[in-house]
mmCIF file of C-alpha atoms and ligand atoms in Angstrom:
data_model
loop_
_atom_site.group_PDB
_atom_site.id
_atom_site.type_symbol
_atom_site.label_atom_id
_atom_site.label_comp_id
_atom_site.label_asym_id
_atom_site.label_seq_id
_atom_site.Cartn_x
_atom_site.Cartn_y
_atom_site.Cartn_z
ATOM 1 C CA MET A 1 28.689 98.062 -23.897
ATOM 2 C CA ILE A 2 29.176 96.143 -20.910
ATOM 3 C CA THR A 3 32.298 95.348 -18.815
ATOM 4 C CA GLN A 4 33.924 91.646 -18.774
ATOM 5 C CA GLN A 5 32.760 91.681 -15.120
ATOM 6 C CA GLN A 6 29.300 92.636 -15.776
ATOM 7 C CA GLN A 7 29.169 89.793 -18.625
ATOM 8 C CA GLN A 8 30.341 87.262 -16.052
ATOM 9 C CA GLN A 9 27.726 88.302 -13.510
ATOM 10 C CA GLN A 10 25.281 87.582 -16.007
ATOM 11 C CA ILE A 11 26.383 84.025 -16.845
ATOM 12 C CA ASP A 12 26.629 83.234 -13.407
ATOM 13 C CA GLN A 13 22.769 84.601 -12.800
ATOM 14 C CA TYR A 14 22.295 82.381 -15.582
ATOM 15 C CA HIS A 15 23.611 79.565 -14.150
ATOM 16 C CA ASP A 16 22.188 80.111 -10.565
ATOM 17 C CA GLN A 17 18.361 81.260 -11.378
ATOM 18 C CA GLY A 18 18.093 79.431 -14.900
ATOM 19 C CA PHE A 19 17.173 82.352 -16.830
ATOM 20 C CA LEU A 20 18.534 85.893 -17.799
ATOM 21 C CA LEU A 21 16.926 88.889 -19.057
ATOM 22 C CA ILE A 22 19.039 91.148 -21.474
ATOM 23 C CA GLU A 23 17.197 94.498 -22.580
ATOM 24 C CA ASP A 24 17.852 96.091 -25.990
ATOM 25 C CA ILE A 25 19.313 93.395 -27.889
ATOM 26 C CA PHE A 26 17.380 93.973 -30.821
ATOM 27 C CA THR A 27 16.818 97.710 -31.853
ATOM 28 C CA LYS A 28 13.661 99.079 -32.984
ATOM 29 C CA GLU A 29 14.298 98.669 -36.254
ATOM 30 C CA GLU A 30 14.997 95.103 -35.989
ATOM 31 C CA ILE A 31 11.752 94.532 -33.947
ATOM 32 C CA HIS A 32 10.024 96.196 -36.714
ATOM 33 C CA LEU A 33 11.406 94.262 -39.444
ATOM 34 C CA MET A 34 10.299 90.860 -37.895
ATOM 35 C CA ASN A 35 6.947 92.154 -37.163
ATOM 36 C CA LYS A 36 6.571 93.290 -40.948
ATOM 37 C CA GLU A 37 7.192 89.935 -41.987
ATOM 38 C CA LEU A 38 4.567 88.026 -40.082
ATOM 39 C CA PRO A 39 1.856 88.542 -42.691
ATOM 40 C CA SER A 40 3.905 86.873 -45.372
ATOM 41 C CA ILE A 41 5.168 84.043 -43.154
ATOM 42 C CA LEU A 42 1.436 83.594 -42.205
ATOM 43 C CA GLU A 43 0.419 82.769 -45.742
ATOM 44 C CA ASP A 44 1.831 79.430 -45.406
ATOM 45 C CA ASP A 45 -0.721 76.824 -44.660
ATOM 46 C CA SER A 46 1.095 74.211 -43.403
ATOM 47 C CA PRO A 47 1.477 71.922 -40.246
ATOM 48 C CA ARG A 48 4.065 74.417 -39.159
ATOM 49 C CA LYS A 49 1.175 77.119 -38.312
ATOM 50 C CA VAL A 50 -0.787 75.913 -34.959
ATOM 51 C CA LYS A 51 -3.975 77.366 -33.965
ATOM 52 C CA GLU A 52 -5.557 77.900 -30.571
ATOM 53 C CA SER A 53 -8.808 76.161 -29.970
ATOM 54 C CA ASN A 54 -10.559 79.436 -30.385
ATOM 55 C CA GLY A 55 -9.135 79.522 -33.897
ATOM 56 C CA GLU A 56 -6.468 82.225 -33.310
ATOM 57 C CA ILE A 57 -2.943 81.761 -34.479
ATOM 58 C CA ARG A 58 -1.273 80.265 -31.527
ATOM 59 C CA SER A 59 2.367 79.569 -33.176
ATOM 60 C CA TYR A 60 4.489 79.248 -36.284
ATOM 61 C CA TYR A 61 7.482 76.720 -36.066
ATOM 62 C CA GLY A 62 10.944 77.136 -37.988
ATOM 63 C CA ALA A 63 10.249 80.715 -39.048
ATOM 64 C CA HIS A 64 14.112 80.725 -39.492
ATOM 65 C CA GLN A 65 13.886 78.013 -42.196
ATOM 66 C CA VAL A 66 11.555 80.035 -44.430
ATOM 67 C CA ASN A 67 12.343 83.636 -43.923
ATOM 68 C CA ASP A 68 15.786 85.446 -44.410
ATOM 69 C CA ILE A 69 15.165 87.992 -41.827
ATOM 70 C CA TYR A 70 14.425 85.506 -39.139
ATOM 71 C CA LYS A 71 17.314 83.334 -40.259
ATOM 72 C CA ARG A 72 19.926 86.286 -40.091
ATOM 73 C CA LEU A 73 18.505 88.014 -37.201
ATOM 74 C CA SER A 74 18.678 84.510 -35.093
ATOM 75 C CA SER A 75 22.249 84.590 -35.638
ATOM 76 C CA LYS A 76 22.895 88.057 -34.465
ATOM 77 C CA LYS A 77 26.104 88.268 -32.619
ATOM 78 C CA LYS A 78 24.934 90.138 -29.542
ATOM 79 C CA LEU A 79 22.293 87.013 -29.186
ATOM 80 C CA ILE A 80 24.891 84.157 -29.852
ATOM 81 C CA ASP A 81 27.601 85.215 -28.004
ATOM 82 C CA PRO A 82 26.205 84.832 -24.764
ATOM 83 C CA VAL A 83 24.343 81.489 -25.707
ATOM 84 C CA MET A 84 27.943 80.264 -26.995
ATOM 85 C CA GLN A 85 29.358 81.506 -23.603
ATOM 86 C CA ILE A 86 27.070 79.892 -21.484
ATOM 87 C CA LEU A 87 26.947 76.474 -23.294
ATOM 88 C CA GLU A 88 31.048 76.763 -23.884
ATOM 89 C CA SER A 89 30.890 75.337 -27.431
ATOM 90 C CA LYS A 90 29.320 76.306 -30.980
ATOM 91 C CA VAL A 91 25.816 75.985 -31.445
ATOM 92 C CA TYR A 92 23.086 75.420 -34.054
ATOM 93 C CA ILE A 93 19.296 76.094 -34.033
ATOM 94 C CA HIS A 94 17.220 72.956 -32.678
ATOM 95 C CA GLN A 95 13.775 74.635 -33.035
ATOM 96 C CA THR A 96 12.270 77.898 -33.436
ATOM 97 C CA LYS A 97 8.766 79.235 -32.948
ATOM 98 C CA ILE A 98 6.889 82.481 -32.872
ATOM 99 C CA ASN A 99 4.165 82.371 -30.444
ATOM 100 C CA PHE A 100 1.331 85.035 -31.176
ATOM 101 C CA LYS A 101 -0.590 85.317 -28.149
ATOM 102 C CA LYS A 102 -3.161 87.833 -29.599
ATOM 103 C CA ALA A 103 -4.894 90.577 -27.329
ATOM 104 C CA LEU A 104 -8.008 88.987 -25.480
ATOM 105 C CA ARG A 105 -7.681 85.940 -27.345
ATOM 106 C CA GLY A 106 -4.037 84.391 -26.728
ATOM 107 C CA GLU A 107 -4.195 80.971 -24.628
ATOM 108 C CA TRP A 108 -2.285 79.765 -21.960
ATOM 109 C CA TRP A 109 0.933 77.881 -21.784
ATOM 110 C CA GLU A 110 0.857 74.782 -18.831
ATOM 111 C CA TRP A 111 3.483 74.441 -16.384
ATOM 112 C CA HIS A 112 6.412 72.730 -18.191
ATOM 113 C CA GLN A 113 10.133 71.825 -18.735
ATOM 114 C CA ASP A 114 11.199 72.314 -22.450
ATOM 115 C CA TYR A 115 14.060 69.520 -22.235
ATOM 116 C CA PRO A 116 11.851 66.304 -21.455
ATOM 117 C CA TYR A 117 10.393 66.804 -25.384
ATOM 118 C CA TRP A 118 13.831 67.097 -26.789
ATOM 119 C CA LYS A 119 14.967 64.470 -25.046
ATOM 120 C CA ILE A 120 12.357 61.658 -25.228
ATOM 121 C CA GLU A 121 11.039 62.923 -28.741
ATOM 122 C CA ASP A 122 14.540 64.038 -30.349
ATOM 123 C CA GLY A 123 16.974 61.771 -28.713
ATOM 124 C CA MET A 124 18.872 64.770 -27.291
ATOM 125 C CA THR A 125 21.359 63.346 -25.029
ATOM 126 C CA SER A 126 21.855 66.291 -22.329
ATOM 127 C CA PRO A 127 20.117 69.579 -20.924
ATOM 128 C CA ARG A 128 23.073 71.441 -22.625
ATOM 129 C CA VAL A 129 20.455 73.531 -24.597
ATOM 130 C CA ILE A 130 19.073 77.137 -24.295
ATOM 131 C CA SER A 131 15.923 78.899 -25.472
ATOM 132 C CA VAL A 132 15.901 82.575 -26.019
ATOM 133 C CA MET A 133 12.458 84.318 -26.332
ATOM 134 C CA ILE A 134 12.982 87.604 -28.337
ATOM 135 C CA TYR A 135 10.198 89.830 -27.261
ATOM 136 C CA LEU A 136 8.131 91.321 -30.579
ATOM 137 C CA ASP A 137 6.030 93.428 -28.245
ATOM 138 C CA ASP A 138 6.056 95.127 -24.892
ATOM 139 C CA VAL A 139 5.673 92.243 -22.462
ATOM 140 C CA THR A 140 3.779 93.204 -19.464
ATOM 141 C CA GLU A 141 2.314 92.050 -16.140
ATOM 142 C CA PHE A 142 -1.123 91.879 -18.141
ATOM 143 C CA ASN A 143 -0.584 90.220 -21.287
ATOM 144 C CA GLY A 144 0.362 86.772 -20.444
ATOM 145 C CA PRO A 145 4.558 87.008 -19.759
ATOM 146 C CA LEU A 146 6.422 83.842 -19.182
ATOM 147 C CA MET A 147 6.647 82.923 -15.502
ATOM 148 C CA VAL A 148 9.492 80.993 -13.968
ATOM 149 C CA ILE A 149 10.541 79.376 -10.960
ATOM 150 C CA PRO A 150 14.003 80.559 -10.448
ATOM 151 C CA GLY A 151 16.406 77.797 -9.815
ATOM 152 C CA SER A 152 14.156 75.124 -10.955
ATOM 153 C CA HIS A 153 16.419 73.604 -13.646
ATOM 154 C CA LYS A 154 18.521 72.401 -11.104
ATOM 155 C CA SER A 155 15.729 69.770 -10.440
ATOM 156 C CA GLY A 156 16.682 67.361 -13.323
ATOM 157 C CA ILE A 157 13.203 66.197 -15.002
ATOM 158 C CA ALA A 158 10.439 66.654 -12.898
ATOM 159 C CA SER A 159 7.707 66.096 -15.955
ATOM 160 C CA PHE A 160 5.484 63.042 -16.492
ATOM 161 C CA ASP A 161 3.892 62.083 -19.541
ATOM 162 C CA ASP A 162 0.014 63.410 -19.282
ATOM 163 C CA LYS A 163 -1.482 61.458 -21.881
ATOM 164 C CA GLN A 164 -5.114 61.309 -21.011
ATOM 165 C CA LYS A 165 -5.758 65.231 -21.830
ATOM 166 C CA PHE A 166 -5.265 65.006 -25.684
ATOM 167 C CA THR A 167 -8.241 65.819 -27.092
ATOM 168 C CA SER A 168 -7.344 66.118 -30.907
ATOM 169 C CA ASN A 169 -5.053 63.904 -33.325
ATOM 170 C CA VAL A 170 -3.056 66.863 -34.509
ATOM 171 C CA GLU A 171 -2.219 67.722 -31.069
ATOM 172 C CA LYS A 172 -1.249 63.842 -30.295
ATOM 173 C CA ALA A 173 0.866 63.974 -33.712
ATOM 174 C CA THR A 174 2.790 67.210 -32.559
ATOM 175 C CA TRP A 175 2.610 68.151 -29.185
ATOM 176 C CA THR A 176 2.015 71.767 -30.143
ATOM 177 C CA GLY A 177 -1.200 72.768 -28.853
ATOM 178 C CA ALA A 178 -2.458 74.114 -25.427
ATOM 179 C CA ASN A 179 -2.614 70.706 -24.024
ATOM 180 C CA LEU A 180 1.009 69.721 -23.651
ATOM 181 C CA LYS A 181 2.050 66.291 -23.303
ATOM 182 C CA TYR A 182 4.816 66.397 -20.551
ATOM 183 C CA THR A 183 3.681 68.581 -17.445
ATOM 184 C CA ILE A 184 5.124 68.918 -14.105
ATOM 185 C CA ASP A 185 4.454 66.700 -11.304
ATOM 186 C CA ARG A 186 1.896 68.855 -8.915
ATOM 187 C CA SER A 187 3.656 68.059 -5.755
ATOM 188 C CA ILE A 188 7.107 69.105 -7.203
ATOM 189 C CA LEU A 189 5.393 72.343 -8.584
ATOM 190 C CA LYS A 190 3.858 72.957 -5.230
ATOM 191 C CA LYS A 191 7.170 72.742 -3.442
ATOM 192 C CA GLY A 192 8.680 75.420 -6.176
ATOM 193 C CA PHE A 193 5.973 78.007 -5.662
ATOM 194 C CA GLU A 194 6.204 77.703 -1.947
ATOM 195 C CA GLU A 195 10.289 77.618 -1.538
ATOM 196 C CA ASP A 196 11.303 79.272 -4.566
ATOM 197 C CA ASN A 197 8.722 81.509 -5.519
ATOM 198 C CA VAL A 198 7.048 82.165 -8.935
ATOM 199 C CA ILE A 199 8.123 85.318 -10.910
ATOM 200 C CA SER A 200 7.347 86.509 -14.378
ATOM 201 C CA VAL A 201 9.313 88.350 -16.683
ATOM 202 C CA PRO A 202 7.994 91.558 -18.143
ATOM 203 C CA GLY A 203 10.223 93.564 -20.777
ATOM 204 C CA LYS A 204 10.215 96.009 -23.618
ATOM 205 C CA ALA A 205 10.181 94.613 -27.321
ATOM 206 C CA GLY A 206 13.633 94.028 -28.131
ATOM 207 C CA SER A 207 14.344 92.371 -24.743
ATOM 208 C CA ALA A 208 15.707 88.992 -25.023
ATOM 209 C CA LEU A 209 14.993 86.077 -22.211
ATOM 210 C CA PHE A 210 17.645 83.419 -22.310
ATOM 211 C CA PHE A 211 16.379 80.364 -20.286
ATOM 212 C CA HIS A 212 17.254 76.671 -19.465
ATOM 213 C CA GLY A 213 15.903 73.641 -20.875
ATOM 214 C CA ASN A 214 14.979 72.011 -17.570
ATOM 215 C CA ILE A 215 13.375 75.445 -16.059
ATOM 216 C CA PHE A 216 9.896 75.159 -14.730
ATOM 217 C CA HIS A 217 7.965 77.759 -16.990
ATOM 218 C CA ALA A 218 4.547 78.667 -17.809
ATOM 219 C CA SER A 219 2.151 81.508 -19.106
ATOM 220 C CA ASN A 220 -1.560 82.791 -18.196
ATOM 221 C CA CYS A 221 -3.932 83.739 -21.221
ATOM 222 C CA ASN A 222 -3.827 87.482 -22.804
ATOM 223 C CA ILE A 223 -6.950 89.109 -21.537
ATOM 224 C CA SER A 224 -5.202 92.787 -22.457
ATOM 225 C CA PRO A 225 -5.917 94.513 -25.254
ATOM 226 C CA PHE A 226 -2.381 94.278 -26.337
ATOM 227 C CA ASP A 227 -1.020 91.557 -28.245
ATOM 228 C CA ARG A 228 2.120 89.675 -26.716
ATOM 229 C CA LYS A 229 4.036 88.398 -29.819
ATOM 230 C CA THR A 230 7.276 86.525 -28.892
ATOM 231 C CA TYR A 231 10.147 84.546 -31.064
ATOM 232 C CA ILE A 232 11.694 81.636 -29.372
ATOM 233 C CA VAL A 233 14.871 80.355 -30.724
ATOM 234 C CA THR A 234 16.286 77.281 -28.915
ATOM 235 C CA TYR A 235 20.042 76.871 -29.590
ATOM 236 C CA ASN A 236 21.666 73.464 -28.832
ATOM 237 C CA SER A 237 25.482 72.666 -28.569
ATOM 238 C CA VAL A 238 27.083 71.260 -31.425
ATOM 239 C CA ASN A 239 28.344 68.679 -29.058
ATOM 240 C CA ASN A 240 25.083 67.954 -27.396
ATOM 241 C CA VAL A 241 24.053 64.956 -30.260
ATOM 242 C CA LEU A 242 20.966 63.708 -31.029
ATOM 243 C CA ASP A 243 20.566 59.894 -30.867
ATOM 244 C CA ARG A 244 18.408 57.873 -33.254
ATOM 245 C CA VAL A 245 14.645 57.780 -32.130
ATOM 246 C CA GLU A 246 12.123 55.479 -33.906
ATOM 247 C CA LYS A 247 10.317 58.148 -35.421
ATOM 248 C CA GLU A 248 12.091 61.434 -36.164
ATOM 249 C CA ARG A 249 10.007 64.371 -36.064
ATOM 250 C CA PRO A 250 9.831 67.063 -38.884
ATOM 251 C CA GLU A 251 12.517 69.367 -39.353
ATOM 252 C CA TYR A 252 10.452 72.352 -38.319
ATOM 253 C CA LEU A 253 10.582 70.541 -34.932
ATOM 254 C CA SER A 254 13.690 69.255 -34.625
ATOM 255 C CA GLU A 255 16.653 70.324 -36.722
ATOM 256 C CA ARG A 256 19.103 67.395 -37.503
ATOM 257 C CA ASP A 257 21.746 69.735 -39.321
ATOM 258 C CA VAL A 258 24.212 70.595 -36.554
ATOM 259 C CA THR A 259 26.223 72.815 -38.955
ATOM 260 C CA PRO A 260 27.162 75.786 -36.292
ATOM 261 C CA ILE A 261 26.210 79.478 -36.607
ATOM 262 C CA ILE A 262 28.537 81.824 -37.581
ATOM 263 C CA PRO A 263 27.631 84.989 -35.748
ATOM 264 C CA LEU A 264 26.465 87.953 -37.659
ATOM 265 C CA ASP A 265 27.364 91.406 -36.527
ATOM 266 C CA ASP A 266 25.488 94.493 -37.481
ATOM 267 C CA THR A 267 27.485 95.862 -40.236
ATOM 268 C CA THR A 268 27.141 92.591 -42.056
ATOM 269 C CA PHE A 269 23.388 92.214 -41.350
ATOM 270 C CA TYR A 270 22.521 95.852 -42.695
ATOM 271 C CA THR A 271 25.080 95.623 -45.616
ATOM 272 C CA GLN A 272 23.031 92.140 -46.574
ATOM 273 C CA LEU A 273 19.928 93.640 -45.976
ATOM 274 C CA GLU A 274 20.643 96.809 -48.485
ATOM 275 C CA ASN A 275 21.585 94.419 -50.969
ATOM 276 C CA SER A 276 18.573 92.392 -50.973
ATOM 277 C CA ILE A 277 16.088 95.295 -51.179
HETATM 278 C C1 SIN B 1 6.965 77.993 -24.365
HETATM 279 O O1 SIN B 1 6.742 77.568 -23.214
HETATM 280 O O2 SIN B 1 7.794 77.499 -25.245
HETATM 281 C C2 SIN B 1 6.105 79.170 -24.638
HETATM 282 C C3 SIN B 1 5.681 79.832 -23.704
HETATM 283 C C4 SIN B 1 4.882 81.383 -23.963
HETATM 284 O O3 SIN B 1 4.883 81.738 -25.176
HETATM 285 O O4 SIN B 1 4.589 81.975 -23.242
HETATM 286 MN MN1 MN B 2 8.235 75.780 -23.044
#
């Protein structure tokens, strides 16, 4: 248990730096449960599943929509309470993805901000949105941890539409491959590197990294012999409406049902789990 003062310090750190790592949000048992579900989730051969250019699985979108363990653990009180405190409102899930970053094979994520995708592609009106990266494996300096530029979330939108880079029609249709559509302007990035410094955020499995929709972030390839699986849940404030867009993206990329999440305490989670076995 942490005190109210410590909780406030965490929230202040998030607003100041644009990210916050909290360790031990998930127990070993919960991480084991999530990892155990992966083979059955991956049996689904749909556009939710995205491959690396080398054929490995890169990401799976919307696991919480198809899998009960992911659905319920995404509502865990220990996770939702800080999110609601930071956003000062009830929240719903806008998007989730599992990033696999396989040992020796997992590819990179270029420097980008997330909010421009949600604003331009989905009509999200403000960056009052937060993503939480849940570590399904230990994340170290060597298996491609997320890198961030602290404080860069205060820069507003610094990305541009890098159309020339697209190689395949699948990427063009979904913007989910390694060639990202909106990347950060090089001179702005350079300034961030020089003035604010880049840091990486390693942590044990079960940790959760909360990060702002506008923070500059990226990650390197995984050339270690250990997988770096993470599950990223993007929570949006129920008041941060999505405007109409010409062509709505599928629900596994952009949820339009804003029914608020009801935080689930441990007792309820484990009772439901026993009943479902
Ligand atoms: C992301 O930027 O959404 C994912 C980055 C990563 O998995 O390292
Ligand atoms: Mn991102």
